[in-house]
Amino acid sequence: MKTVRITFTLAAALLATGQVLAQPAVQSWMSQEVGAAWSQGYQGLGVTIKSVDDFQSNDLSYGKFNGKNRLLHHGQWTRLQANLIAPQATMRSHDFMKDTKVSLATGFNVLNLSYGIMDRAGKSAIQWSRQESSIIDYAFKGQAVVSKAAGNEFGAAVGQPDKYGEVDYLNKSLIGAKSAIFVGALDNNGSPSALATMAKYSNVAGSSTTVQNQFLVVGVEGHKTGLYGTSFAAPIVSGYAAILSSKFSKADPSQITNQLLVTARKDTVSKYDPAIHGRGEASITRALAPAAIQ
Amino acid sequence: MVGLVNAHGLPDQGLKGFVSPSAQTTHLIGVQQSSALSREVSGLRSQQFNLSNGELVRFSHWYKTDWPELQMTWLTQINPQLGLIWGGGTGERGPKYRIATSLQLGFLFEQPLSNESAWSLRATTRLGGRLKEKTCLADFGDIGGMQTVNCRLAATNLSPEETLKYLLNEAPRDRLMISLRYVRNF
């Protein structure tokens, strides 16, 4: 029997509730590069980010993104986080409990997947619902950037069994898709002078070069937000994709995906290893920059 | 910067210091190297950004110059009350900008009100002297191809065509200067 596993680790936080509001301000948990990317005013304009997540279950979590402790659904957290990175993006929600086809908006689309579909290893094929089959289809056809949380079983490689003998089949089905990115978590945003280490909970890229080439890591500074897990890595890359698309408005999802992957930094992570970090730490400033200029 | 001086090495005091009632004379009243626009450009030289592969691009070689703009101003007496102000600037250029040469024209009119006081009107205009920034050709690879961009903003989140709106294209700060002065000696 397959189960939906939210790639999220709850941390203790103070009790409080509040409104979900996007504020265009660089926050301490963000990479410093985000502020630089905002400096000219474009922050994801013309892009729709759809968060496929839990928006209605009874599972609520405490966390703190923009100064206030809140109690929100997992999907509200991931949507808010992506929106904080790309404040001018149009945000949409798709509750995964409905298990209906995920629709795309007109224009450029980013799908944030901070969940996995877990089942025991060894199955040769999965009968996907309309929801996941639509997502997989978009990723393989390059119709939307799909930012997929790698998972929270450190040591387990994307597409391989974890210590419980389970595999995230959604990960497995996205391997090789031209506009899908697996996103792992670092403990901090890295820099050449302060290298970041892989978060103890994060899945890794593994030995498959196909996965390595689709795998990025970003800092998930849970000690500042109370929110840990690769669930909160994927929305950062979703936001980066939105920012990048607002600059290169003619680029398609495959090109945006590739730009984020090929411009990742290896010099900001400790003991860089493609089997762990894939392409390296996502860098929005590198992704925005030209390859050459004269 | 040499600074604004007159031929006597004193701050500009109008016609009184220069005009002899018996002869038409010309005085150098201003010499300045590095204009306001020149200083604006020099402020860009310390900036830099990284290419997508991490290579550092410094702006210093784009906005360097071998010759900072030199501006000189003279005053020629027409009569005891009226003087003609004239001069020019050499302009300045670097790989990614150009300050055009300029011509300065104007007049100084001085009217004594008493033995101790006078008022004067000075008006000048600078023709030319505009700062224009040149573009760069940036290679954004598969995602954007080769595009003409504002060199300084190529790595920002602005679209390549949007960066062109921010190319420097500025008239000289002293394009039109008018001053009215009252002087009383005690």
Coordinates of C-alpha atoms in Angstrom, one line a residue:
Chain A
M1 CA 0.0 0.0 0.0
K2 CA 1.4 3.3 -1.0
T3 CA 1.5 6.2 1.5
V4 CA 2.1 9.9 1.1
R5 CA 5.0 11.0 3.2
I6 CA 5.5 14.7 3.8
T7 CA 9.1 15.4 3.7
F8 CA 9.0 17.5 6.8
T9 CA 10.5 17.4 10.3
L10 CA 8.7 19.3 13.0
A11 CA 10.6 21.3 15.5
A12 CA 9.4 22.9 18.7
A13 CA 8.2 26.4 18.4
L14 CA 6.2 28.9 20.3
L15 CA 2.4 28.9 20.0
A16 CA 1.0 31.7 17.9
T17 CA -1.1 32.2 14.8
G18 CA -1.2 34.8 12.2
Q19 CA -2.0 35.7 8.6
V20 CA 0.0 34.3 5.7
L21 CA 1.4 37.3 4.1
A22 CA 4.3 37.7 1.6
Q23 CA 6.7 40.4 2.6
P24 CA 9.3 41.5 0.1
A25 CA 12.1 41.6 2.6
V26 CA 15.2 39.5 2.8
Q27 CA 15.0 37.3 5.8
S28 CA 17.7 35.8 7.9
W29 CA 17.1 32.2 6.7
M30 CA 17.4 33.2 3.0
S31 CA 20.7 33.1 1.1
Q32 CA 22.2 36.6 0.9
E33 CA 22.0 36.2 -2.9
V34 CA 18.3 36.6 -2.8
G35 CA 18.5 40.2 -1.7
A36 CA 21.0 40.9 -4.5
A37 CA 18.6 39.2 -7.0
W38 CA 15.8 41.5 -5.8
S39 CA 17.8 44.7 -6.1
Q40 CA 16.3 45.7 -9.4
G41 CA 12.7 45.0 -8.5
Y42 CA 11.9 41.8 -10.4
Q43 CA 10.9 39.0 -8.0
G44 CA 9.2 36.3 -10.0
L45 CA 6.8 38.5 -12.0
G46 CA 4.8 36.6 -14.7
V47 CA 5.3 33.1 -13.1
T48 CA 2.9 30.8 -11.4
I49 CA 4.1 28.6 -8.6
K50 CA 1.7 25.9 -7.7
S51 CA 2.3 24.1 -4.4
V52 CA 1.0 20.5 -4.6
D53 CA 0.7 19.8 -0.9
D54 CA -1.5 19.3 2.2
F55 CA -3.8 22.3 2.7
Q56 CA -6.7 20.7 4.6
S57 CA -5.6 17.9 6.9
N58 CA -5.6 18.2 10.7
D59 CA -1.9 18.2 10.7
L60 CA -0.7 21.7 11.5
S61 CA 2.8 22.7 12.3
Y62 CA 4.5 25.6 14.1
G63 CA 7.1 27.6 12.4
K64 CA 8.4 31.1 11.9
F65 CA 9.3 32.7 8.5
N66 CA 8.7 36.4 8.7
G67 CA 9.1 37.2 12.4
K68 CA 5.9 35.6 13.6
N69 CA 5.3 32.1 15.0
R70 CA 2.4 30.5 13.2
L71 CA 0.4 27.3 13.1
L72 CA -0.1 26.3 9.5
H73 CA -0.7 23.4 7.2
H74 CA 2.3 22.0 5.6
G75 CA 1.2 23.3 2.2
Q76 CA 0.7 26.8 3.6
W77 CA 4.3 26.7 4.8
T78 CA 5.8 25.6 1.5
R79 CA 3.7 28.0 -0.5
L80 CA 4.5 30.9 1.8
Q81 CA 8.2 30.1 1.6
A82 CA 8.3 30.0 -2.2
N83 CA 6.3 33.3 -2.2
L84 CA 8.8 34.9 0.2
I85 CA 11.6 34.0 -2.2
A86 CA 9.6 35.2 -5.3
P87 CA 7.1 37.8 -3.9
Q88 CA 5.7 38.8 -7.3
A89 CA 5.0 35.2 -8.4
T90 CA 1.4 34.2 -8.6
M91 CA 0.8 31.5 -6.0
R92 CA -1.6 28.6 -6.4
S93 CA -2.4 25.6 -4.3
H94 CA -3.3 22.1 -5.2
D95 CA -4.4 19.9 -2.3
F96 CA -2.8 16.5 -2.9
M97 CA -5.6 14.8 -0.9
K98 CA -8.0 15.5 -3.8
D99 CA -5.8 13.4 -6.1
T100 CA -7.0 15.3 -9.2
K101 CA -5.1 16.3 -12.2
V102 CA -2.7 19.2 -11.6
S103 CA -3.5 22.0 -14.0
L104 CA -1.1 24.5 -15.4
A105 CA -1.6 28.3 -15.7
T106 CA -1.0 30.3 -18.8
G107 CA 2.6 31.4 -18.9
F108 CA 5.5 29.9 -17.0
N109 CA 4.8 27.3 -14.4
V110 CA 6.6 26.0 -11.4
L111 CA 5.3 23.0 -9.4
N112 CA 6.6 22.6 -5.9
L113 CA 6.4 19.1 -4.6
S114 CA 7.4 18.9 -0.9
Y115 CA 6.1 15.3 -0.5
G116 CA 6.9 11.8 -1.7
I117 CA 4.9 8.7 -2.5
M118 CA 6.4 5.9 -0.5
D119 CA 6.0 2.2 -1.0
R120 CA 8.0 -0.9 -0.4
A121 CA 10.9 -1.3 -2.7
G122 CA 10.9 -3.7 -5.6
K123 CA 7.8 -2.7 -7.4
S124 CA 8.3 -2.6 -11.1
A125 CA 5.6 -0.2 -11.9
I126 CA 3.2 2.1 -10.1
Q127 CA -0.3 2.9 -11.3
W128 CA -0.2 6.6 -11.0
S129 CA -3.3 8.6 -10.2
R130 CA -4.2 11.5 -12.5
Q131 CA -2.4 13.9 -10.0
E132 CA 1.0 12.3 -10.2
S133 CA 0.8 11.2 -13.8
S134 CA 0.1 14.8 -14.8
I135 CA 3.1 16.1 -12.8
I136 CA 5.4 13.4 -14.3
D137 CA 4.1 14.2 -17.7
Y138 CA 4.8 17.9 -17.3
A139 CA 8.3 17.2 -16.1
F140 CA 9.2 14.8 -19.0
K141 CA 7.7 17.1 -21.6
G142 CA 9.4 20.2 -20.1
Q143 CA 6.1 22.0 -19.5
A144 CA 6.8 23.1 -15.9
V145 CA 9.7 23.3 -13.6
V146 CA 9.1 20.6 -11.0
S147 CA 11.0 21.2 -7.8
K148 CA 10.9 18.0 -5.8
A149 CA 12.0 17.6 -2.2
A150 CA 14.7 14.8 -2.2
G151 CA 13.5 13.2 1.0
N152 CA 14.5 13.0 4.6
E153 CA 16.3 9.8 4.9
F154 CA 20.0 10.6 5.1
G155 CA 22.1 8.1 3.3
A156 CA 19.3 7.1 1.1
A157 CA 19.8 8.1 -2.5
V158 CA 17.0 9.4 -4.7
G159 CA 15.2 6.5 -6.2
Q160 CA 16.7 4.0 -3.9
P161 CA 15.3 2.2 -0.9
D162 CA 15.7 3.9 2.5
K163 CA 16.5 2.1 5.7
Y164 CA 12.9 1.0 6.1
G165 CA 13.0 -0.7 2.7
E166 CA 10.7 1.9 1.1
V167 CA 11.2 4.0 -2.0
D168 CA 9.8 7.3 -2.9
Y169 CA 8.3 6.3 -6.2
L170 CA 7.5 9.8 -7.2
N171 CA 11.3 10.5 -7.1
K172 CA 12.0 7.4 -9.0
S173 CA 9.5 8.3 -11.7
L174 CA 11.0 11.8 -12.1
I175 CA 14.5 10.6 -12.8
G176 CA 15.5 11.6 -16.2
A177 CA 12.7 14.2 -16.6
K178 CA 14.1 17.2 -18.4
S179 CA 12.5 19.8 -16.1
A180 CA 12.6 18.1 -12.7
I181 CA 15.0 19.0 -10.0
F182 CA 15.6 17.0 -6.8
V183 CA 16.4 19.3 -3.9
G184 CA 18.4 18.3 -0.9
A185 CA 19.1 20.3 2.2
L186 CA 22.2 21.8 3.7
D187 CA 22.3 22.9 7.3
N188 CA 23.1 26.5 6.3
N189 CA 23.4 28.7 3.3
G190 CA 27.0 28.2 2.2
S191 CA 29.7 30.5 1.1
P192 CA 33.4 30.0 0.2
S193 CA 34.4 31.3 3.6
A194 CA 31.7 29.3 5.5
L195 CA 31.1 26.0 3.9
A196 CA 27.8 24.4 4.4
T197 CA 27.4 20.7 5.4
M198 CA 24.7 18.3 4.3
A199 CA 21.7 18.3 6.7
K200 CA 21.7 15.1 8.7
Y201 CA 18.2 14.2 7.6
S202 CA 18.5 14.9 3.8
N203 CA 18.5 12.3 1.1
V204 CA 21.5 12.4 -1.2
A205 CA 22.0 12.2 -4.9
G206 CA 23.5 8.7 -4.9
S207 CA 25.7 7.0 -7.5
S208 CA 23.4 7.5 -10.5
T209 CA 24.9 10.2 -12.7
T210 CA 21.4 10.9 -14.1
V211 CA 20.2 11.8 -10.6
Q212 CA 23.4 13.7 -9.7
N213 CA 22.8 15.9 -12.7
Q214 CA 19.3 16.6 -11.5
F215 CA 20.2 17.2 -7.9
L216 CA 20.7 20.5 -6.1
V217 CA 21.2 21.4 -2.5
V218 CA 20.1 24.6 -0.7
G219 CA 20.5 25.9 2.9
V220 CA 17.5 25.1 5.2
E221 CA 18.2 27.1 8.2
G222 CA 15.7 25.5 10.5
H223 CA 17.3 26.8 13.6
K224 CA 15.9 30.2 12.5
T225 CA 12.5 29.1 11.3
G226 CA 11.7 26.0 13.3
L227 CA 11.1 24.2 10.0
Y228 CA 13.4 21.4 9.0
G229 CA 13.3 19.0 6.1
T230 CA 13.8 18.9 2.4
S231 CA 10.2 20.1 2.3
F232 CA 11.7 23.5 2.9
A233 CA 14.5 23.1 0.4
A234 CA 12.2 22.6 -2.6
P235 CA 10.3 25.9 -2.3
I236 CA 13.6 27.8 -2.4
V237 CA 14.4 26.3 -5.8
S238 CA 10.8 26.9 -6.9
G239 CA 11.3 30.6 -6.0
Y240 CA 14.7 30.7 -7.8
A241 CA 13.1 29.3 -10.9
A242 CA 10.4 32.0 -10.8
I243 CA 13.1 34.8 -10.4
L244 CA 15.1 33.3 -13.2
S245 CA 12.1 33.0 -15.5
S246 CA 11.1 36.7 -14.9
K247 CA 14.5 37.6 -16.3
F248 CA 14.5 35.1 -19.2
S249 CA 10.9 35.3 -20.1
K250 CA 11.4 33.5 -23.4
A251 CA 13.2 30.5 -21.8
D252 CA 11.2 27.3 -21.4
P253 CA 11.1 25.2 -18.2
S254 CA 13.8 22.9 -19.4
Q255 CA 16.1 25.8 -20.0
I256 CA 15.4 27.4 -16.6
T257 CA 15.9 24.0 -15.0
N258 CA 19.2 23.5 -16.8
Q259 CA 20.5 26.9 -15.9
L260 CA 19.8 26.3 -12.2
L261 CA 21.6 23.0 -12.4
V262 CA 24.7 24.1 -14.4
T263 CA 25.3 27.2 -12.3
A264 CA 25.2 25.5 -8.9
R265 CA 28.3 26.1 -6.7
K266 CA 30.6 23.4 -5.5
D267 CA 32.8 25.8 -3.6
T268 CA 30.3 26.6 -0.9
V269 CA 29.7 23.1 0.4
S270 CA 32.0 21.1 2.7
K271 CA 33.6 18.1 1.1
Y272 CA 31.7 18.4 -2.1
D273 CA 30.8 15.0 -3.5
P274 CA 28.4 14.6 -6.5
A275 CA 27.1 11.4 -4.9
I276 CA 25.9 13.6 -2.0
H277 CA 25.4 17.1 -3.3
G278 CA 24.7 16.4 -6.9
R279 CA 25.4 19.6 -8.9
G280 CA 26.1 21.6 -5.7
E281 CA 24.4 24.5 -4.0
A282 CA 21.9 26.4 -6.0
S283 CA 23.1 30.0 -6.7
I284 CA 20.5 32.5 -8.0
T285 CA 23.2 35.1 -8.7
R286 CA 25.2 32.7 -10.8
A287 CA 22.1 31.6 -12.6
L288 CA 21.2 35.2 -13.5
A289 CA 24.6 36.0 -14.7
P290 CA 25.9 35.7 -18.3
A291 CA 28.5 33.1 -19.2
A292 CA 30.6 35.7 -20.9
I293 CA 30.5 39.4 -21.5
Q294 CA 32.5 41.9 -23.6
Chain B
M1 CA 40.9 67.8 -9.6
V2 CA 42.7 71.1 -9.9
G3 CA 39.6 73.1 -8.7
L4 CA 38.0 76.3 -9.7
V5 CA 40.4 79.3 -9.6
N6 CA 40.7 82.5 -11.4
A7 CA 43.8 83.9 -13.1
H8 CA 44.8 85.6 -9.8
G9 CA 44.5 82.4 -7.9
L10 CA 41.5 83.7 -6.1
P11 CA 37.8 82.7 -6.0
D12 CA 35.8 84.2 -8.8
Q13 CA 34.7 87.7 -7.7
G14 CA 33.1 88.9 -10.8
L15 CA 34.2 91.7 -13.0
K16 CA 35.5 94.0 -10.3
G17 CA 38.6 92.1 -9.9
F18 CA 39.4 91.9 -13.6
V19 CA 38.0 94.8 -15.5
S20 CA 40.1 97.7 -16.3
P21 CA 38.2 100.7 -17.7
S22 CA 40.8 101.3 -20.3
A23 CA 41.4 98.0 -22.0
Q24 CA 39.6 94.8 -23.1
T25 CA 41.2 91.9 -21.3
T26 CA 40.8 88.2 -20.9
H27 CA 41.3 86.2 -17.8
L28 CA 41.4 82.5 -17.0
I29 CA 38.7 82.2 -14.3
G30 CA 38.3 78.4 -14.0
V31 CA 40.4 75.3 -14.5
Q32 CA 38.9 72.0 -13.4
Q33 CA 40.0 68.5 -14.1
S34 CA 37.4 65.7 -13.5
S35 CA 33.9 67.0 -13.9
A36 CA 30.8 65.9 -12.0
L37 CA 30.0 63.3 -14.8
S38 CA 33.6 62.2 -14.8
R39 CA 33.4 61.6 -11.0
E40 CA 30.2 59.7 -11.5
V41 CA 31.9 57.3 -13.9
S42 CA 34.9 56.9 -11.7
G43 CA 32.5 55.7 -9.0
L44 CA 31.6 52.7 -11.1
R45 CA 35.1 51.4 -11.3
S46 CA 35.0 49.6 -8.0
Q47 CA 32.0 47.5 -8.9
Q48 CA 32.1 43.9 -10.1
F49 CA 30.1 40.8 -10.6
N50 CA 30.6 37.1 -11.1
L51 CA 29.8 35.3 -14.4
S52 CA 27.8 32.1 -14.2
N53 CA 31.0 30.1 -14.0
G54 CA 32.2 32.2 -11.1
E55 CA 34.7 34.2 -13.0
L56 CA 35.0 37.7 -11.6
V57 CA 34.2 40.6 -13.9
R58 CA 35.6 43.9 -12.7
F59 CA 34.2 47.2 -14.0
S60 CA 37.5 49.0 -13.6
H61 CA 38.7 48.3 -17.1
W62 CA 35.4 49.2 -18.7
Y63 CA 35.2 52.6 -17.0
K64 CA 38.9 53.6 -16.9
T65 CA 40.2 56.6 -18.7
D66 CA 43.7 57.8 -19.6
W67 CA 42.5 61.5 -19.5
P68 CA 40.0 62.8 -17.0
E69 CA 38.0 65.6 -18.5
L70 CA 39.6 69.0 -18.3
Q71 CA 37.4 72.1 -18.3
M72 CA 38.7 75.6 -18.6
T73 CA 36.8 78.9 -18.5
W74 CA 37.8 82.4 -19.5
L75 CA 36.3 85.8 -19.0
T76 CA 36.6 88.5 -21.6
Q77 CA 35.7 92.1 -20.8
I78 CA 33.3 93.7 -23.2
N79 CA 32.8 96.9 -21.2
P80 CA 33.1 97.9 -17.5
Q81 CA 29.7 96.2 -16.7
L82 CA 29.7 93.3 -19.1
G83 CA 32.0 90.4 -19.6
L84 CA 31.8 87.4 -21.9
I85 CA 32.4 84.0 -20.3
W86 CA 33.6 81.3 -22.6
G87 CA 35.5 78.0 -22.4
G88 CA 35.2 74.3 -23.0
G89 CA 35.8 70.8 -21.8
T90 CA 38.0 68.2 -23.4
G91 CA 35.6 65.4 -22.8
E92 CA 36.6 61.9 -21.7
R93 CA 36.3 58.4 -22.9
G94 CA 36.7 54.9 -21.7
P95 CA 35.9 51.5 -23.2
K96 CA 32.3 51.6 -22.1
Y97 CA 31.5 55.4 -22.0
R98 CA 32.1 58.7 -23.5
I99 CA 31.8 62.3 -22.3
A100 CA 31.5 64.5 -25.3
T101 CA 33.7 67.6 -25.7
S102 CA 31.8 70.8 -24.6
L103 CA 31.7 74.5 -25.3
Q104 CA 30.8 76.9 -22.5
L105 CA 29.3 80.3 -23.2
G106 CA 27.8 83.0 -21.0
F107 CA 28.1 86.5 -19.7
L108 CA 28.7 88.3 -16.5
F109 CA 26.9 91.6 -15.9
E110 CA 27.8 93.8 -13.0
Q111 CA 26.1 97.0 -11.9
P112 CA 27.5 99.1 -9.1
L113 CA 24.9 100.4 -6.7
S114 CA 27.2 102.6 -4.6
N115 CA 30.9 102.8 -3.8
E116 CA 30.4 99.9 -1.4
S117 CA 28.0 97.7 -3.1
A118 CA 27.1 96.1 -6.5
W119 CA 25.0 93.3 -7.9
S120 CA 25.9 91.0 -10.6
L121 CA 24.2 88.5 -12.9
R122 CA 26.1 85.5 -14.3
A123 CA 24.6 83.1 -16.7
T124 CA 26.4 80.3 -18.6
T125 CA 25.4 77.4 -20.7
R126 CA 27.4 74.3 -21.6
L127 CA 26.8 72.9 -25.1
G128 CA 27.8 69.2 -25.5
G129 CA 29.5 67.4 -22.7
R130 CA 26.9 64.7 -22.5
L131 CA 27.8 61.4 -20.8
K132 CA 26.7 58.3 -22.8
E133 CA 27.3 54.8 -21.7
K134 CA 28.0 52.0 -24.2
T135 CA 26.5 48.6 -24.2
C136 CA 28.1 45.1 -23.8
L137 CA 27.4 41.9 -25.6
A138 CA 26.5 39.2 -23.1
D139 CA 26.4 35.5 -23.8
F140 CA 23.6 33.9 -21.7
G141 CA 24.1 30.5 -23.2
D142 CA 21.2 28.2 -23.8
I143 CA 18.8 30.2 -21.6
G144 CA 19.2 33.6 -23.3
G145 CA 21.7 33.5 -26.1
M146 CA 23.8 36.5 -27.2
Q147 CA 22.2 39.8 -26.1
T148 CA 23.0 43.4 -26.0
V149 CA 22.9 44.6 -22.4
N150 CA 23.9 47.3 -20.0
C151 CA 27.3 46.1 -18.9
R152 CA 26.7 47.0 -15.2
L153 CA 23.3 45.3 -15.0
A154 CA 24.0 42.1 -17.0
A155 CA 24.0 39.9 -14.0
T156 CA 21.0 41.3 -12.2
N157 CA 17.5 39.9 -12.4
L158 CA 16.5 42.6 -15.0
S159 CA 15.8 41.1 -18.4
P160 CA 18.6 41.9 -20.9
E161 CA 16.4 44.4 -22.9
E162 CA 15.3 46.0 -19.6
T163 CA 18.8 46.8 -18.6
L164 CA 19.2 49.0 -21.7
K165 CA 16.7 51.5 -20.1
Y166 CA 19.3 52.2 -17.4
L167 CA 22.2 53.1 -19.7
L168 CA 23.8 56.4 -18.5
N169 CA 22.8 59.3 -20.8
E170 CA 23.2 62.5 -18.9
A171 CA 23.7 66.1 -19.7
P172 CA 26.4 68.0 -17.9
R173 CA 25.4 69.2 -14.5
D174 CA 26.3 72.8 -15.5
R175 CA 24.3 72.8 -18.7
L176 CA 22.5 76.0 -17.6
M177 CA 23.8 78.0 -14.6
I178 CA 22.4 81.4 -13.5
S179 CA 23.5 83.2 -10.4
L180 CA 22.5 86.6 -9.1
R181 CA 24.8 88.1 -6.5
Y182 CA 24.8 91.2 -4.3
V183 CA 28.1 92.3 -2.8
R184 CA 28.6 94.9 -0.1
N185 CA 32.0 95.8 1.2
F186 CA 32.3 97.0 4.8

